[in-house]
Every structure is written in structure tokens, then in C-alpha cells.
Coordinates of C-alpha atoms and ligand atoms in Angstrom, one line a residue:
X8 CA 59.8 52.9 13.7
X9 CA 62.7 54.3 11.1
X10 CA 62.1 54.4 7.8
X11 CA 63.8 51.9 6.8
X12 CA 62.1 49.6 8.5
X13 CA 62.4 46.4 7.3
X14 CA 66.6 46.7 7.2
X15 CA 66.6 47.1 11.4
X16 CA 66.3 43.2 11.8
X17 CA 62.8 43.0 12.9
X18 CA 62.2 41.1 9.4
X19 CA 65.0 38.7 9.6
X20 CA 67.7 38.7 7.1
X21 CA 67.2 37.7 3.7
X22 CA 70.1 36.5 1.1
X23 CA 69.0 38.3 -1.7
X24 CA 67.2 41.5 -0.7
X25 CA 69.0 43.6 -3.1
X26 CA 70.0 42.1 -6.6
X27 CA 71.1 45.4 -8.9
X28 CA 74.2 45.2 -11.5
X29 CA 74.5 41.8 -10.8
X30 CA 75.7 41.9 -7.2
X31 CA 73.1 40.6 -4.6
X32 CA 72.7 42.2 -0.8
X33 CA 71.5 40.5 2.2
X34 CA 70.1 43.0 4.6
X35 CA 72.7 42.3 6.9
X36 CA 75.5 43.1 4.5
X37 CA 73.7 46.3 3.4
X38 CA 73.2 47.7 6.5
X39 CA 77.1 46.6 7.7
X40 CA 78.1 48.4 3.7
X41 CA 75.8 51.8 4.4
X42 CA 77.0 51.7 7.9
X43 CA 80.6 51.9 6.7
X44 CA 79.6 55.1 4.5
X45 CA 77.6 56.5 7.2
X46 CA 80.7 56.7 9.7
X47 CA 82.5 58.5 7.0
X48 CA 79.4 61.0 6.2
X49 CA 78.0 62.1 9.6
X50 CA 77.2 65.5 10.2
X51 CA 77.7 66.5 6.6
X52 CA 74.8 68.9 5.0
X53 CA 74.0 66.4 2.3
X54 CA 75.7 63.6 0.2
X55 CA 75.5 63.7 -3.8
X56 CA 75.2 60.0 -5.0
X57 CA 76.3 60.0 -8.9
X58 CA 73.2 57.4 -9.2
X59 CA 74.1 54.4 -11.4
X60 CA 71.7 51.4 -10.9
X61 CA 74.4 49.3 -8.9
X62 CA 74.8 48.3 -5.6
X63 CA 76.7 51.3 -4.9
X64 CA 74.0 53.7 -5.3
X65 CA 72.0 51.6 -2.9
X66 CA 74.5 51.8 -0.1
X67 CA 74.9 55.4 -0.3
X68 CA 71.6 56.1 -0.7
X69 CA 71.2 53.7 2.8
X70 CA 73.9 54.9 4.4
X71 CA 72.4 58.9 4.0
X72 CA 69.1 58.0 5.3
X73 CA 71.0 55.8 8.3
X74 CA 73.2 59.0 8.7
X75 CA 70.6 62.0 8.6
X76 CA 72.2 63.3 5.7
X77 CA 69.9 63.9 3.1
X78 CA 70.6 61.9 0.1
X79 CA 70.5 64.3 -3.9
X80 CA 70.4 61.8 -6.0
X81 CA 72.5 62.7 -9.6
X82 CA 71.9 61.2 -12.8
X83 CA 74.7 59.1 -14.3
X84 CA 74.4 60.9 -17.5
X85 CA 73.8 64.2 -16.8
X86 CA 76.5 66.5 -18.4
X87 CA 78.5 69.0 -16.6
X88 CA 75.8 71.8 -16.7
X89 CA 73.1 70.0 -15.1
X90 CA 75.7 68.2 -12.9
X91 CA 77.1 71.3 -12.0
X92 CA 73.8 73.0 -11.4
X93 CA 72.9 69.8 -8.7
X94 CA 75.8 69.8 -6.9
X95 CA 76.2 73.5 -5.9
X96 CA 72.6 74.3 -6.2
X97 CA 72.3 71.5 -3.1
X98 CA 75.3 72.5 -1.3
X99 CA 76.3 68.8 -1.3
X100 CA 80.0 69.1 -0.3
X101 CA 80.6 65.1 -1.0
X102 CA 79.6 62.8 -4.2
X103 CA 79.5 59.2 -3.6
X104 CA 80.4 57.2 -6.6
X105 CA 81.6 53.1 -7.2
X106 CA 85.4 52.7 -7.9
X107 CA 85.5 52.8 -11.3
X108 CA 84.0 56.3 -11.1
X109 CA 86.7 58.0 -8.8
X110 CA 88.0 60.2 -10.8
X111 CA 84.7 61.6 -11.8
X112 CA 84.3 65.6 -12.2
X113 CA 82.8 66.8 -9.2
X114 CA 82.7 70.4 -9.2
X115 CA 84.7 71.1 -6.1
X116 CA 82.6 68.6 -3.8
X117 CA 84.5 65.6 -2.6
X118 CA 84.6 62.2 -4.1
X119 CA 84.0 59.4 -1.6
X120 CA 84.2 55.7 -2.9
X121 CA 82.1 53.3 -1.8
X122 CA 82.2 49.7 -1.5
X123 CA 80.1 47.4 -1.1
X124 CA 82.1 44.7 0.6
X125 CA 83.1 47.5 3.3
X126 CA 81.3 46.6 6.9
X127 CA 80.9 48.7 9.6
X128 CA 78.1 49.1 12.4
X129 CA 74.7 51.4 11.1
X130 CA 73.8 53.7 13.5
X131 CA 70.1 54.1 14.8
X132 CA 68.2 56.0 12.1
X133 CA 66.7 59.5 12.9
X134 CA 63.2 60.6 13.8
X135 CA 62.8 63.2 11.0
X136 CA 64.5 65.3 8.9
X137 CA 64.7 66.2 5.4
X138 CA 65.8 62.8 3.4
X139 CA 66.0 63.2 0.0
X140 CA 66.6 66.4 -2.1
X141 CA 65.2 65.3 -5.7
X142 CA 66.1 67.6 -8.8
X143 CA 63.0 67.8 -11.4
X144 CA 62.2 70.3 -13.8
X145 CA 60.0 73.0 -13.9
X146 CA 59.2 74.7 -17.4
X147 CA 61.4 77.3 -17.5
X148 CA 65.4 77.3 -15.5
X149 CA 67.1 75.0 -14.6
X150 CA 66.2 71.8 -12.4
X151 CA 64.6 72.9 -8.6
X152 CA 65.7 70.7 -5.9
X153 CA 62.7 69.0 -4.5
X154 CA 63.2 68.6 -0.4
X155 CA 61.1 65.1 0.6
X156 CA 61.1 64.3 4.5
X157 CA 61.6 60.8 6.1
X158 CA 57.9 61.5 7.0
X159 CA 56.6 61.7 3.6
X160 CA 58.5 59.0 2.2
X161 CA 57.3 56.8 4.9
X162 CA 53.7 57.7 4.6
X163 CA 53.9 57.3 0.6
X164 CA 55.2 53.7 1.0
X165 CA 52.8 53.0 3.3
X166 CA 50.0 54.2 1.5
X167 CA 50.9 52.2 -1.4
X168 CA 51.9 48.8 0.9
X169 CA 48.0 49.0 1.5
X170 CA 46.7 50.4 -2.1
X171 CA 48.4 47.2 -3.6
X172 CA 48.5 45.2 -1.0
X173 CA 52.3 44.9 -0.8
X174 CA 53.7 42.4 2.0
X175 CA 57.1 41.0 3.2
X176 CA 55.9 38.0 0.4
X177 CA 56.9 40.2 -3.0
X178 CA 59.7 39.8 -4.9
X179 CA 59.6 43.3 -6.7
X180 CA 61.0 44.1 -10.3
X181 CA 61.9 46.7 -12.1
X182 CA 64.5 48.6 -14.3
X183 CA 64.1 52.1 -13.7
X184 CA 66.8 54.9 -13.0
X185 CA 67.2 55.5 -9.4
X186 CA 67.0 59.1 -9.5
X187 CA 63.8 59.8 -9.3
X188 CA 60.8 59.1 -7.3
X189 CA 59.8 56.5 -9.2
X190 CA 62.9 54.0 -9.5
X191 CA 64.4 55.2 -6.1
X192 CA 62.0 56.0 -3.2
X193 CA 59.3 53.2 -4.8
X194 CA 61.4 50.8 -6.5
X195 CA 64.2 50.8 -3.6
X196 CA 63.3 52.3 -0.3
X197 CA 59.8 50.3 -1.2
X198 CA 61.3 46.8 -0.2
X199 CA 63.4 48.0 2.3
X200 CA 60.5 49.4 4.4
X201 CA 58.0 47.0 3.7
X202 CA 59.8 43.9 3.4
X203 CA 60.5 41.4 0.8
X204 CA 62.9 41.5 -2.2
X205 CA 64.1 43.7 -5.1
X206 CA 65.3 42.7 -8.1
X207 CA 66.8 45.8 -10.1
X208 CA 67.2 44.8 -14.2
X209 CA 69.5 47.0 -14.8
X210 CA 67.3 48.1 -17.9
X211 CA 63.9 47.7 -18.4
X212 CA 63.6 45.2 -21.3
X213 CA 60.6 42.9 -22.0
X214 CA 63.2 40.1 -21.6
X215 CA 64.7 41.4 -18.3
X216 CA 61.4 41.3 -17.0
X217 CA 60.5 38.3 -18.4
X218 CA 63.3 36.6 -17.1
X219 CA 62.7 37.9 -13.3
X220 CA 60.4 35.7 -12.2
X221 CA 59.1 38.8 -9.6
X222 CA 55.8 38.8 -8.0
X223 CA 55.1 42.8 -8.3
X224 CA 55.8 44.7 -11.3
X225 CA 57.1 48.4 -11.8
X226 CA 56.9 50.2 -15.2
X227 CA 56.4 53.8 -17.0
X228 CA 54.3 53.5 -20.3
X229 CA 56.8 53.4 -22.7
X230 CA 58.6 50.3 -20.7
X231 CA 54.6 48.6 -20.4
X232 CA 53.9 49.4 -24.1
X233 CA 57.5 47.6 -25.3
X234 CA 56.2 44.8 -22.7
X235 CA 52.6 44.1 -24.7
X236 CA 54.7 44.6 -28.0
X237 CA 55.9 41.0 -26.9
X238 CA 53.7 38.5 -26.4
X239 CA 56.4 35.7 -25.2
X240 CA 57.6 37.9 -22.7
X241 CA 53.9 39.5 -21.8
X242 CA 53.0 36.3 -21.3
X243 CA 55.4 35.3 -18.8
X244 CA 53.9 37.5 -16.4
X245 CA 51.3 36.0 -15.8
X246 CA 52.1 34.2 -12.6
X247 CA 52.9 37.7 -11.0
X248 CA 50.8 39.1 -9.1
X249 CA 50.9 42.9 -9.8
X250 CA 51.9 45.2 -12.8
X251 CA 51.8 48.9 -12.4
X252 CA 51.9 51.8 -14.4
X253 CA 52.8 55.1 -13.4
X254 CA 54.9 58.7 -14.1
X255 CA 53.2 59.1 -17.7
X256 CA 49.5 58.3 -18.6
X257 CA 49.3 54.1 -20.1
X258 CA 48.0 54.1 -22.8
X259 CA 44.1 52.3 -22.7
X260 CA 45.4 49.9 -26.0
X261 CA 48.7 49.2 -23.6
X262 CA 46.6 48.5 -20.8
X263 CA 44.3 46.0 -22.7
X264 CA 46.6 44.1 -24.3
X265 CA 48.5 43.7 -21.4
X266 CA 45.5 42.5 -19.6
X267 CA 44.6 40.4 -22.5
X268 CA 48.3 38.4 -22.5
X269 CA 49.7 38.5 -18.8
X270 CA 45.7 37.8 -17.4
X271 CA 46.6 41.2 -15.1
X272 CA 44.4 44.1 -15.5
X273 CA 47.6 47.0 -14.7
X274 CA 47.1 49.1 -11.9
X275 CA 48.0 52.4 -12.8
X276 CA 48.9 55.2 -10.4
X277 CA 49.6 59.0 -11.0
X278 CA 52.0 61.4 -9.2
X279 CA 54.8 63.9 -8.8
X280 CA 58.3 64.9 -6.9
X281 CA 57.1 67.2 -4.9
X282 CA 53.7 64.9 -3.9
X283 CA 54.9 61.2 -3.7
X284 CA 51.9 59.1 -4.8
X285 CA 48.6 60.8 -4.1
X286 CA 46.2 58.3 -6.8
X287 CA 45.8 55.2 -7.4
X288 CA 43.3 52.2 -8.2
X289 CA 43.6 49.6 -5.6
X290 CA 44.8 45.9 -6.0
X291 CA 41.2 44.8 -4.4
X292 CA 39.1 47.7 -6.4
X293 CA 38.3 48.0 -9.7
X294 CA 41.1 48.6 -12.5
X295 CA 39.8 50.7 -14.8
X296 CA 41.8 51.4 -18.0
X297 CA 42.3 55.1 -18.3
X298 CA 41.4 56.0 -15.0
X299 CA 44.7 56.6 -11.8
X300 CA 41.7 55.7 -9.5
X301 CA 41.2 57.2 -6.0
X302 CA 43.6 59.4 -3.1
X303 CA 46.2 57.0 -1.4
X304 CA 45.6 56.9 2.1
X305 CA 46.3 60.1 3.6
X306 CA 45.6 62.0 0.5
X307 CA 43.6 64.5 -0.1
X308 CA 42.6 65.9 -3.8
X309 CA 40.0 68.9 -4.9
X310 CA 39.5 70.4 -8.7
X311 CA 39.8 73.5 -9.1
X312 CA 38.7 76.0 -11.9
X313 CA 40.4 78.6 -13.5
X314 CA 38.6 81.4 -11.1
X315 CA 39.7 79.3 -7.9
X316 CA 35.9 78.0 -8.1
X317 CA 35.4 73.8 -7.2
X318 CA 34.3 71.9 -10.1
X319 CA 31.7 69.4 -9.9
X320 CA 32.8 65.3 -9.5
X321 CA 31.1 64.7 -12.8
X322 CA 33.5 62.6 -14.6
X323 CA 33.4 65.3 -17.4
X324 CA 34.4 69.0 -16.0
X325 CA 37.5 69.4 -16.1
X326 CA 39.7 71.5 -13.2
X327 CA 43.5 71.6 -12.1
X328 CA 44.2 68.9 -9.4
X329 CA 45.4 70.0 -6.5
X330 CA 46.4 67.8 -3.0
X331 CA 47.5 68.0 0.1
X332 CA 47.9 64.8 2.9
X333 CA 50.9 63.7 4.2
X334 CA 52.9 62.9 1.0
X335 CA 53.7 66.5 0.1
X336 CA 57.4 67.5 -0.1
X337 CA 58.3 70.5 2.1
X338 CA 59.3 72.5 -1.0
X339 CA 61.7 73.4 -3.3
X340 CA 65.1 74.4 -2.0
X341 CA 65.9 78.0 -1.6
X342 CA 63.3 79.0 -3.8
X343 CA 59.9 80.8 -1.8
X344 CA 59.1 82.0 -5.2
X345 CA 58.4 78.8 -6.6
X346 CA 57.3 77.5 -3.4
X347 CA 54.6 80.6 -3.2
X348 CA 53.5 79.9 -7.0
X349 CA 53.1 75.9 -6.4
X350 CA 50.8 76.2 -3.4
X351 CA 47.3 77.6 -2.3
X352 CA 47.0 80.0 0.4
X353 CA 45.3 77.0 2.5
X354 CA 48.2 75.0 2.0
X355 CA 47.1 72.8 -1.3
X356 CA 49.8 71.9 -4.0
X357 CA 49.0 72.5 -7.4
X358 CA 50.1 69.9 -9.5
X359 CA 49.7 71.5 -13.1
X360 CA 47.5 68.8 -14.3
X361 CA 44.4 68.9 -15.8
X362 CA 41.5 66.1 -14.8
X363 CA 37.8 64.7 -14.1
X364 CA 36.8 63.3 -11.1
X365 CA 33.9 60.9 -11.7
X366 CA 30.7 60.6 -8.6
X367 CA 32.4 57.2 -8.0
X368 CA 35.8 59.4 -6.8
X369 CA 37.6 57.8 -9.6
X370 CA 40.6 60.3 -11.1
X371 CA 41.4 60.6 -14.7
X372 CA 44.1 62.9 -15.9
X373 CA 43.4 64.0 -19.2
X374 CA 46.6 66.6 -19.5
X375 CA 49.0 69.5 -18.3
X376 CA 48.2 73.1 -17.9
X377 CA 51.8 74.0 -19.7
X378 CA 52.7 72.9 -22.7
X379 CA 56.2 73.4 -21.1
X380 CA 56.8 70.5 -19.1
X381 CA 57.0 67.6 -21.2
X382 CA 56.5 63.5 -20.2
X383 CA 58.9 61.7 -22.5
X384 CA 59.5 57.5 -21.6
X385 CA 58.3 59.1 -18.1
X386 CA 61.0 61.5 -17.6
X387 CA 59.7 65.0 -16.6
X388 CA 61.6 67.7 -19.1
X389 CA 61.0 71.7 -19.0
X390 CA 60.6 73.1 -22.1
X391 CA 62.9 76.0 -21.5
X392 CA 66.2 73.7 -20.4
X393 CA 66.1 71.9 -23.5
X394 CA 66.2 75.7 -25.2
X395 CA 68.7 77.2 -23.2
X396 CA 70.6 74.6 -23.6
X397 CA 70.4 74.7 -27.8
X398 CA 70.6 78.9 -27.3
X399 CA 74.0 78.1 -26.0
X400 CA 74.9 76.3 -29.3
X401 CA 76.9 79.1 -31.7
X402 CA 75.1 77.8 -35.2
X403 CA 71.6 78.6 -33.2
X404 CA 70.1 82.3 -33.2
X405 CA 66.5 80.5 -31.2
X406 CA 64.7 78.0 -30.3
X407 CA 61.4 76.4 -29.7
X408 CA 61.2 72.8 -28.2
X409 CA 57.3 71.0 -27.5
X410 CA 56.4 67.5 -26.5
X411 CA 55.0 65.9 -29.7
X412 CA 52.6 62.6 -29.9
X413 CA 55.0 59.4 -29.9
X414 CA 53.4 56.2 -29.9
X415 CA 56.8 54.9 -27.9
X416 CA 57.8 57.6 -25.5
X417 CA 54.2 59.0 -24.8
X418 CA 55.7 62.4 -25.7
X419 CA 59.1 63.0 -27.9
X420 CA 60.9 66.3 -27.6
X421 CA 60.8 67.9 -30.8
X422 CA 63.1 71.1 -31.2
X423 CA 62.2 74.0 -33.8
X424 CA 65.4 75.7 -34.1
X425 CA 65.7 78.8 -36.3
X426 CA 69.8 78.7 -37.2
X427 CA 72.2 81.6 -37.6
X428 CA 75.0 79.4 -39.7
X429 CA 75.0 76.4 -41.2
X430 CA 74.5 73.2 -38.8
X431 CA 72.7 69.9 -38.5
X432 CA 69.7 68.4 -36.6
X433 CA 72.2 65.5 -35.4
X434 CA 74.4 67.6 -34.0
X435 CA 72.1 69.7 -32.4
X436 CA 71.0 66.8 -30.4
X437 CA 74.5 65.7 -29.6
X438 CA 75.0 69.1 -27.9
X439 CA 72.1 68.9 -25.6
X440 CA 73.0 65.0 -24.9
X441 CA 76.2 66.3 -24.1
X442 CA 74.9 69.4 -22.0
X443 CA 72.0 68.0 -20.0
X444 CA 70.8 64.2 -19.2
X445 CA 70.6 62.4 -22.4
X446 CA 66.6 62.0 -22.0
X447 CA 66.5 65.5 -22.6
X448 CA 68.0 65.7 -26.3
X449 CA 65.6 66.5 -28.8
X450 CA 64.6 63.0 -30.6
X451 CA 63.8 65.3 -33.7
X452 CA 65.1 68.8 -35.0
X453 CA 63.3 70.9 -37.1
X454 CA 65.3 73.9 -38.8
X455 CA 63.3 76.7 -39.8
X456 CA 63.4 80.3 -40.8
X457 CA 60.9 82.2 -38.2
X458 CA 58.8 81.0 -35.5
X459 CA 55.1 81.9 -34.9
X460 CA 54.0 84.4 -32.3
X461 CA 51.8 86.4 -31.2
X462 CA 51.7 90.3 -30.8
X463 CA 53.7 89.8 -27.5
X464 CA 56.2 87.6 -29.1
X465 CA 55.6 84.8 -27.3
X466 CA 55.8 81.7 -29.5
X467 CA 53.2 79.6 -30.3
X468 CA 53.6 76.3 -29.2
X469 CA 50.1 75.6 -30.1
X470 CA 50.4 75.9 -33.1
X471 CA 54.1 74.0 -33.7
X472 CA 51.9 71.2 -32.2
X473 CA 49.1 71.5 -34.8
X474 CA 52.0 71.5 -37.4
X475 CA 53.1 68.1 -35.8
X476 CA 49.4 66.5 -36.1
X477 CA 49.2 67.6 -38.6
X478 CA 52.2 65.6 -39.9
X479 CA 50.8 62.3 -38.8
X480 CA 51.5 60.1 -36.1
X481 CA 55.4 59.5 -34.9
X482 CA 57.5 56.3 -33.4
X483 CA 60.2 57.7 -31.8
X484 CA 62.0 54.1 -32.5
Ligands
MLC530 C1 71.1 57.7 -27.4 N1 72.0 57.6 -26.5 C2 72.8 58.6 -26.5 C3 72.4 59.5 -27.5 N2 71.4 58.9 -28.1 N3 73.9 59.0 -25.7 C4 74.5 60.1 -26.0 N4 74.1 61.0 -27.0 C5 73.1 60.7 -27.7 N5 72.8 61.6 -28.7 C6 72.1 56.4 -25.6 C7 71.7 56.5 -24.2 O1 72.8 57.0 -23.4 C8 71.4 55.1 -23.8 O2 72.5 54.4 -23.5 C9 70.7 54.6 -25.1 O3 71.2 55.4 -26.1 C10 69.2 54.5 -25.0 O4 68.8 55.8 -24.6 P1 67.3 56.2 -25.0 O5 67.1 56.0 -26.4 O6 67.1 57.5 -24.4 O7 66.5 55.2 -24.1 P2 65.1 54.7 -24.4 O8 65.1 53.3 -24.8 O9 64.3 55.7 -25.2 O10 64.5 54.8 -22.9 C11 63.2 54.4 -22.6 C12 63.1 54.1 -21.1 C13 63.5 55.4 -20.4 C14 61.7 53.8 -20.8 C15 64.0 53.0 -20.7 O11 62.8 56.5 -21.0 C16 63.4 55.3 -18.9 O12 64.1 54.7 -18.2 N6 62.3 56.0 -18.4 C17 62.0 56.0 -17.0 C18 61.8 57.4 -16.5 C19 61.4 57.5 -15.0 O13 61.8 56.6 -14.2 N7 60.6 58.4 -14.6 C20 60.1 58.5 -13.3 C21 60.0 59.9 -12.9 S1 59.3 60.0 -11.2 P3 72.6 53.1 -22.5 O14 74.0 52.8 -22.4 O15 72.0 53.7 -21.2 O16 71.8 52.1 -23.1 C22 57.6 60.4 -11.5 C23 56.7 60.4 -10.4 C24 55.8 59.2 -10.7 O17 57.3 60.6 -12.6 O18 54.6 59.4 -10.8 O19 56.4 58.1 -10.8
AMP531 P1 57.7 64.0 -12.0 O1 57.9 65.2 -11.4 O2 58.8 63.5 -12.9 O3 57.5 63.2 -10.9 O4 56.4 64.0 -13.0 C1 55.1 64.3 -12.4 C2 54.1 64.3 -13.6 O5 54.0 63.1 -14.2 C3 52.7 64.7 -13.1 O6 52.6 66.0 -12.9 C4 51.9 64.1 -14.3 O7 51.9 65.1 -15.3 C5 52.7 62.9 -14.8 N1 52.2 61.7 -14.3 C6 52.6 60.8 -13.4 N2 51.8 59.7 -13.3 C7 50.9 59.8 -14.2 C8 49.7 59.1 -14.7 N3 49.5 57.9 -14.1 N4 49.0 59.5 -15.6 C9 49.2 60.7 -16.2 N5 50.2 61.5 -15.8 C10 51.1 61.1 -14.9

């Protein structure tokens, strides 16, 4: 059986199994669309796909995996030093973009239109092979390509078709970028292996997803905490049949009063890039709030203490997570360093979180080793990026950027910049808007004369944290 299992007619057609950007796919015109591309792509060493939520990006991303080209997703707004970085760090000598974006910078790789409309005859998918390369940050550097197989993604959706009891029956919803894990390999390739249909909302409003009328429900925290915030459209939920929460922990408030208005307790599920799903609480187990529940099948997890010692399943010791099952990615792209540092000599990732595992097997995450990596509105974000990025600025002599409490965003990037001439916070945020993805511009800047460190010189973050406590709780909006 391919991957994408539920496009090779065995399910029937359906009229609207894609509806993205306003356009709306039948399988049979999807496959005859990423068919087309995959003629024009075969044998290439990867395609780029500049990765709009549109029906464009869904063909490419088809017609790679049809192909055996694996697919490197780029984000739509990533400026041209992150975009740059992408395209030649994964050797993707084509980018596929819709019409309107032909004449898109592409840093020597070549730009191939798609269209939708466009029919041709998909060839038989591949047994294996590597089919996505996803870009995520680490805390220092720039973005590391991420190299998923077909194998992976296949056992992650499965894992979650029988966690949540997903079935050819679900309309799923959601509005999330489709360059990550998250929006893409879930919130597409999810439907089109399992069955059913996908409505994309272009963003993720409370009145987009209102208005959907889906049966299964796809959010990050910030998306689920704007949802409870609205009681009309919270409440028209409730004939769903599944909301979950994941890539950022939900809030136990969010999760109450979304219980409390739609009549669903959210599921909520926890897990990386380089992992695919490895936790989650189960649509026929208990939902507890707080808690990301137990291994998907296929998974498994250990704790770990700081001297490589296990930690007792006590619900209250805490130890880094680490996995391994047949979800893990095969590692970063030309990079054994970081491949060496992420994993155990018996083969376990480590993830970099910090959690409890209770006697009952239940997970909780209860935070990150680093201060470095940051979880704003569910986008992963390296510390250092965001101040290499400002370094480059000329008014800046240094930086310092953390993840500060935010009520909306679960974490807002806050930047203490010490400057060498005379400049503003706004523009400071412009430049890295500019520079990198917008997600990753600071949402406040703080200009200051020195930063604290310690006898090293290392700065303390800690204590640029304490400092915002100390200042009282934020709303990034
Ligand atoms: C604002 N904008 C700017 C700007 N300031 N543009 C340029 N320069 C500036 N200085 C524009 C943006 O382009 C955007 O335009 C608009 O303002 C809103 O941007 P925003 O303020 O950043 O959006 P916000 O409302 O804060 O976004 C919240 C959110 C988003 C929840 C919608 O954070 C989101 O989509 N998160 C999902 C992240 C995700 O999918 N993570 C999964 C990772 S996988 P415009 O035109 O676009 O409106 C993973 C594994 C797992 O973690 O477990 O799942
Ligand atoms: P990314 O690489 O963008 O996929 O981000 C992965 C990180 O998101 C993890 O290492 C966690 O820190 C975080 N994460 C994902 N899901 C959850 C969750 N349910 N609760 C807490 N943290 C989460």
C-alpha cells in the first residue's frame, strides 16, 4: 500500500476532498493535477514547494511524493536569507510555485508553475524513500533540514487514524501553514491516506472554523485559546466530533473552557519534526487537561536523568523524554554532528523536553531543556537565528532574544538589544520580518546598555526572564 493511500482509487472519488484557497479537488482531479507535475519532476534530487495554503501547494506536494522526489517544503514568507539557506542547503534544483508567483526569487533553482487544472496520468507511488525534507530550527544556526521517510509518515498517520479514531467518515478542518509537520503531513497527507475530506481555512479564525461545519478539529494553542475567547463560535463546535491540540502545550483554562462551550474535552497531542507524533490521549481514553497522554502506536518513550540514569514513572520526577518507534526521521541533512548530539548511542532521540510520566503512563510535559528554542503561536524559533539575524542590523552592537510568558502566543519573542547608534524597536522588528519568516520577528524590543553574564560571558537568559516576570503578565495582541 503507497502512502497515499486513499488517492489510488481504492476509496472511490470524492468531489470535495481538497477545499484550500477556495478551489476544491476531487481525488481524481488531484491525482490527474500532481500527475502532470510529476511527469515534469522525475528523477530530480528534490522539489522546493514555495508553500502557500492553496491548491497549488497541494499538487506539488502530491505530485513529489507520486514522483519519489522528496518534497522541502518553504514558507511563503520567509525572506531571502532563510529562503536562500532552504533552497541550497537542500540541493533542491526546482521551486514549485502557483502563477502568480512565477517570477519569484529562487536562488538559482528553477521555477516550475503549477496548475491545477493541468491533467496527466500519476505514476505508481514508490516503496520508500526519503519524502519530505522539513526545515526547523535548532537553537543556534540556521534552520537544519529534517529528512522524514514515506515509512514514518505512514506509520505517524496511522498511529493517529487509531489514537483518534480517524475513518474515511471525517471531514477535517483546519488553518495551519503547510510547512510544517503539523499543517502539512497531519492536516494534508492525513486525509489523503486515511480517507475522508479536508477543508483548509485559509487562516485559522474562530469564524473560519466556526463556519466549517468539519467533524475533526486541528489547532495549536494560541488558535484553541482565540476559539474559547468566542463563545458563538466555540459553541458551534459542538456537533464535531474531535478537537485537538498540539505543537505548543494548551493551556488547562483553554482546555476547560473549551470543554465547557463546544461539550468536547480537546485531545491534546505532543511532538516534533524529527519524531512525527510519538503522545497522545486517545479519542476512547481519558482526556486529561494538562496531560499529552500515552506513546502512539509504535512509539516508544523513556525519561532520562541528567547522569543518563531512568527516572521513576512517578508523575512528579522530572527527566528529558526521549523516543524511538517507527516515527523517527532519519536525521538531519548533512549534518552527523547534529545527528550524533540528538541521539543515544542505543539509537533513542532526544527531544529536549522536560516531563513526568505518571504509574498510569500518562505524559505531561512541563518544559524545554534550552531556553533557546522558543514555542511562539506553535512555531518552533532558535534563539540564536532571531540574533544573528538583528547582529546583522548596522544600529545593533548585540543581542539577546528569550521566549517570554504571553497569554496569546504561549511564548512571545522578546529581543534585548544593546544598540551602537541610534535606532528603534519597530524597526528592529521589521528587519528580522524582512530577513527571516515573519513568525520569527521579535513581538517586543528592549534597548539596553549591557547585558548580564556570567564570568564566561555567556548571557543570562535566566535572568532577562526573571526581569520579564517580573514585569507582569503580557498579551502579545
Ligand atoms: C505582522 N505582519 C507582518 C509584520 N507584522 N508582516 C511583515 N512585517 C511585520 N513586521 C503580518 C503577517 O505577515 C500576517 O499577515 C499578519 O501580520 C499576522 O501575523 P501574525 O501576527 O504573526 O499572526 P498571528 O495572528 O500572531 O498568528 C497566530 C497563528 C500562527 C496561530 C495563526 O502563529 C500560526 O499559524 N501558528 C501555527 C504554527 C504551526 O503550525 N506550528 C506547527 C509546527 S509542527 P497575513 O497576510 O498572513 O495575515 C510541530 C510538531 C507538532 O510543532 O507537534 O505539531
Ligand atoms: P517542532 O519541531 O516545531 O515540531 O516543535 C517541537 C516541539 O514542540 C517539541 O519539542 C515541544 O517542545 C513542543 N510541543 C509540541 N507539542 C506539544 C505539546 N502538546 N505540549 C507541549 N509541547 C509541545
Amino acid at each position: 500500500m503507497g502512502l497515499l493511500s486513499a488517492l489510488d482509487g481504492g476509496f472511490g472519488d470524492a468531489a470535495d476532498a481538497v477545499t484550500v484557497d477556495g478551489a476544491v479537488l476531487s481525488r481524481e482531479r488531484l491525482r490527474a493535477a500532481a500527475g502532470a507535475v510529476a511527469a515534469r519532476i522525475a528523477g530530480a534530487p528534490a522539489l522546493a514547494v514555495l508553500a502557500r495554503p492553496t491548491a497549488e501547494t497541494v499538487v506539488a506536494t502530491v505530485a513529489g511524493l507520486l514522483a519519489g522526489v522528496p518534497v522541502v517544503p518553504v514558507p511563503p514568507d520567509a525572506g531571502p536569507k532563510e529562503r536562500e539557506h532552504i533552497l541550497r542547503d537542500s540541493g533542491a534544483p526546482l521551486l514549485a510555485v502557483a502563477a502568480r508567483d512565477a517570477g519569484t526569487e529562487a536562488y538559482g533553482a528553477q521555477v516550475l508553475t503549477v496548475d491545477p487544472d493541468e491533467r496527466g496520468t500519476a505514476p505508481a507511488e514508490p516503496e520508500d524513500g526519503t519524502a519530505f525534507v522539513l526545515y526547523t530550527s535548532g537553537t543556534t544556526g540556521a534552520p537544519k533540514g529534517v529528512l522524514l521517510s514515506r515509512g514514518a509518515v505512514a506509520a505517524g498517520l496511522d498511529a493517529l487514524a487509531d489514537a483518534w479514531a480517524w475513518t474515511p467518515q471525517d471531514t477535517l478542518v483546519h488553518g495551519l501553514p503547510l510547512f510544517h509537520v503539523h499543517g502539512l503531513i497531519l492536516g494534508v497527507l492525513g486525509p489523503l491516506r486515511i480517507g475522508g475530506s479536508l477543508v483548509h481555512t485559509g487562516r485559522p479564525t474562530p469564524e473560519a472554523y466556526a463556519a466549517a461545519g468539519g467533524s475533526l478539529y486541528f489547532g495549536v494553542p494560541t488558535v484553541w485559546s482565540r476559539v474559547a475567547a468566542d463563545t458563538a463560535a466555540a459553541r458551534a463546535l459542538a456537533p464535531a466530533r474531535l478537537l485537538v491540540s498540539g505543537s505548543a502545550p494548551l493551556p488547562v483554562p483553554v482546555f476547560e473552557r473549551l470543554a465547557a462551550l463546544t461539550g468536547h474535552a480537546p485531545i491534546e497531542r505532543y511532538g516534533m519534526t524529527e519524531t512525527l507524533i510519538t503522545l497522545s490521549t486517545r479519542a476512547d481514553g481519558e482526556r486529561r487537561p494538562g496531560s499529552v497522554g500515552l506513546p502512539v502506536a509504535g512509539v516508544r518513550t523513556r525519561l532520562v536523568a541528567e547522569d543518563g540514569s531512568p527516572v521513576p514513572h512517578d508523575a512528579e520526577t522530572v527527566g528529558e523524554l526521549q523516543v524511538s518507534g517507527a516515527t523517527l526521521s532519519d536525521g538531519y541533512l548533512g549534518r552527523p554532528d547534529a545527528d550524533a548530539e540528538s541521539r543515544t548511542a542505543d539509537g533513542w532521540f532526544r527531544t529536549g523536553d522536560v516531563a513526568v510520566i505518571g504509574p498510569d503512563g500518562f505524559h505531561r510535559i512541563v518544559g524545554r531543556a534550552s531556553v533557546d528554542l522558543i514555542k511562539s503561536g506553535g512555531f518552533r524559533i532558535g534563539a540564536g537565528e532571531v540574533e544573528a539575524a538583528l547582529r546583522d542590523h548596522p544600529a545593533v552592537a548585540d543581542a539577546a532574544v528569550v521566549g517570554a510568558p504571553d497569554a496569546d502566543l504561549g511564548q512571545a519573542i522578546v529581543a534585548y538589544v544593546i544598540p551602537s547608534a541610534e535606532v528603534d524597536g519597530a524597526a528592529l522588528t521589521a528587519f528580522v520580518a524582512e530577513r527571516l519568516s515573519v513568525h520569527k520577528r521579535p513581538r517586543r524590543v528592549v534597548l539596553v546598555d549591557e547585558l548580564p553574564r556570567n564570568a564566561m560571558g555567556k548571557v543570562l537568559k535566566k535572568r532577562l526572564l526573571d526581569a520579564e516576570a517580573a514585569a507582569g503578565p503580557h498579551s502579545s495582541r
